[in-house]
Coordinates of N, CA and C and ligand atoms in Angstrom, one line a residue:
X1420 N -22.4 -3.4 26.1 CA -21.9 -2.1 25.8 C -22.9 -1.2 25.2
X1421 N -23.0 -0.1 25.8 CA -24.1 0.9 25.3 C -23.4 2.1 24.8
X1422 N -23.7 2.4 23.6 CA -23.1 3.7 23.0 C -24.1 4.8 23.4
X1423 N -23.5 5.9 23.8 CA -24.3 7.1 24.1 C -25.0 7.6 22.8
X1424 N -24.2 7.7 21.7 CA -24.8 8.1 20.4 C -23.9 7.6 19.4
X1425 N -24.4 7.4 18.2 CA -23.6 6.9 17.1 C -22.9 8.1 16.4
X1426 N -21.6 7.8 16.1 CA -20.9 8.8 15.4 C -21.0 8.5 13.9
X1427 N -21.3 9.4 13.1 CA -21.3 9.2 11.6 C -19.9 8.9 11.1
X1428 N -19.7 8.3 10.0 CA -18.4 8.1 9.4 C -17.6 9.4 9.3
X1429 N -18.3 10.4 8.9 CA -17.7 11.7 8.7 C -17.1 12.2 10.1
X1430 N -17.9 12.1 11.1 CA -17.4 12.6 12.4 C -16.3 11.7 12.9
X1431 N -16.3 10.4 12.7 CA -15.3 9.5 13.2 C -13.9 9.9 12.5
X1432 N -14.0 10.0 11.2 CA -12.8 10.3 10.4 C -12.3 11.7 10.8
X1433 N -13.2 12.6 10.9 CA -12.8 14.0 11.2 C -12.1 14.0 12.6
X1434 N -12.5 13.3 13.5 CA -11.9 13.3 14.8 C -10.5 12.7 14.7
X1435 N -10.4 11.6 13.9 CA -9.1 10.9 13.8 C -8.1 11.7 12.9
X1436 N -8.6 12.6 12.2 CA -7.7 13.4 11.3 C -6.8 14.3 12.2
X1437 N -7.2 14.5 13.5 CA -6.4 15.3 14.3 C -5.2 14.6 14.9
X1438 N -5.3 13.3 15.1 CA -4.1 12.6 15.8 C -3.3 11.8 14.8
X1439 N -3.1 12.3 13.6 CA -2.2 11.6 12.7 C -0.8 11.9 13.0
X1440 N -0.5 13.1 13.2 CA 0.9 13.5 13.3 C 1.2 13.9 14.8
X1441 N 2.3 13.4 15.3 CA 2.7 13.8 16.6 C 3.4 15.2 16.5
X1442 N 3.4 16.0 17.5 CA 4.2 17.3 17.3 C 5.6 17.0 17.3
X1443 N 6.4 17.8 16.6 CA 7.9 17.5 16.6 C 8.5 17.6 17.9
X1444 N 9.0 16.5 18.4 CA 9.6 16.5 19.8 C 11.1 16.8 19.6
X1445 N 11.3 18.1 19.8 CA 12.7 18.5 19.7 C 13.0 19.5 20.8
X1446 N 14.1 19.4 21.4 CA 14.6 20.5 22.3 C 15.9 20.9 21.8
X1447 N 16.4 22.0 22.3 CA 17.7 22.5 21.9 C 18.8 22.2 22.9
X1448 N 19.9 21.6 22.4 CA 21.0 21.3 23.3 C 21.6 22.6 23.9
X1449 N 21.7 22.7 25.2 CA 22.2 24.0 25.8 C 23.7 24.2 25.5
X1450 N 24.4 23.1 25.1 CA 25.9 23.3 24.8 C 26.2 23.7 23.4
X1451 N 25.5 23.1 22.4 CA 25.9 23.4 21.0 C 24.7 24.0 20.2
X1452 N 23.6 24.2 20.9 CA 22.4 24.8 20.3 C 21.9 24.1 19.1
X1453 N 22.1 22.8 19.0 CA 21.6 22.0 18.0 C 20.3 21.3 18.5
X1454 N 19.3 21.1 17.5 CA 18.1 20.4 18.0 C 18.4 18.9 18.3
X1455 N 17.8 18.5 19.4 CA 18.0 17.1 19.8 C 16.7 16.6 20.4
X1456 N 16.6 15.3 20.6 CA 15.5 14.7 21.3 C 15.5 15.0 22.8
X1457 N 14.4 15.4 23.4 CA 14.4 15.6 24.8 C 14.6 14.3 25.6
X1458 N 15.3 14.4 26.7 CA 15.7 13.3 27.6 C 16.5 12.3 26.9
X1459 N 17.3 12.7 25.9 CA 18.3 11.9 25.2 C 19.6 12.7 25.2
X1460 N 20.7 11.9 25.0 CA 21.9 12.7 24.9 C 21.9 13.4 23.6
X1461 N 22.7 14.5 23.5 CA 22.8 15.2 22.3 C 23.6 14.4 21.2
X1462 N 23.1 14.3 20.0 CA 23.8 13.5 19.0 C 25.0 14.3 18.4
X1463 N 25.0 15.6 18.7 CA 26.1 16.4 18.2 C 27.3 16.5 19.1
X1464 N 27.1 16.7 20.4 CA 28.2 16.8 21.3 C 28.3 15.7 22.3
X1465 N 27.3 14.9 22.4 CA 27.4 13.7 23.4 C 27.1 14.0 24.8
X1466 N 26.6 15.2 25.1 CA 26.3 15.6 26.5 C 24.8 15.4 26.8
X1467 N 24.6 15.0 28.1 CA 23.2 15.0 28.6 C 23.3 15.9 29.8
X1468 N 22.6 17.0 29.7 CA 22.7 18.0 30.8 C 24.2 18.4 31.0
X1469 N 24.7 18.3 32.2 CA 26.0 18.7 32.5 C 27.0 17.6 32.3
X1470 N 26.5 16.4 32.1 CA 27.4 15.2 32.0 C 27.8 14.8 30.6
X1471 N 29.0 14.6 30.4 CA 29.5 14.1 29.1 C 29.3 12.5 29.1
X1472 N 28.4 12.1 28.2 CA 28.1 10.7 28.2 C 28.9 9.9 27.1
X1473 N 28.9 10.5 25.9 CA 29.6 9.9 24.8 C 30.7 10.9 24.3
X1474 N 31.9 10.3 24.0 CA 32.9 11.2 23.4 C 32.7 11.1 21.9
X1475 N 32.2 12.2 21.3 CA 31.9 12.1 19.9 C 33.1 12.1 19.0
X1476 N 34.3 12.5 19.6 CA 35.5 12.5 18.8 C 36.0 11.1 18.5
X1477 N 35.7 10.2 19.5 CA 36.1 8.8 19.3 C 35.3 8.1 18.2
X1478 N 34.0 8.5 18.1 CA 33.1 7.8 17.2 C 33.4 8.1 15.7
Ligands
ZN1583 ZN1 25.0 19.2 22.0

């Protein structure tokens, strides 16, 4: 293995400082306008897209 160049500790830590936090993955439910996780059913109304997946009144 050949390194092109050596990164100093400062450079290595500085680079990693940028990928500590993931961006907040939230989308807005089109039915109830509540924030929800994308590609998941809405935790508020139980709909995914146009389909009702979970009846929230039963739970
Ligand atoms: Zn919803």
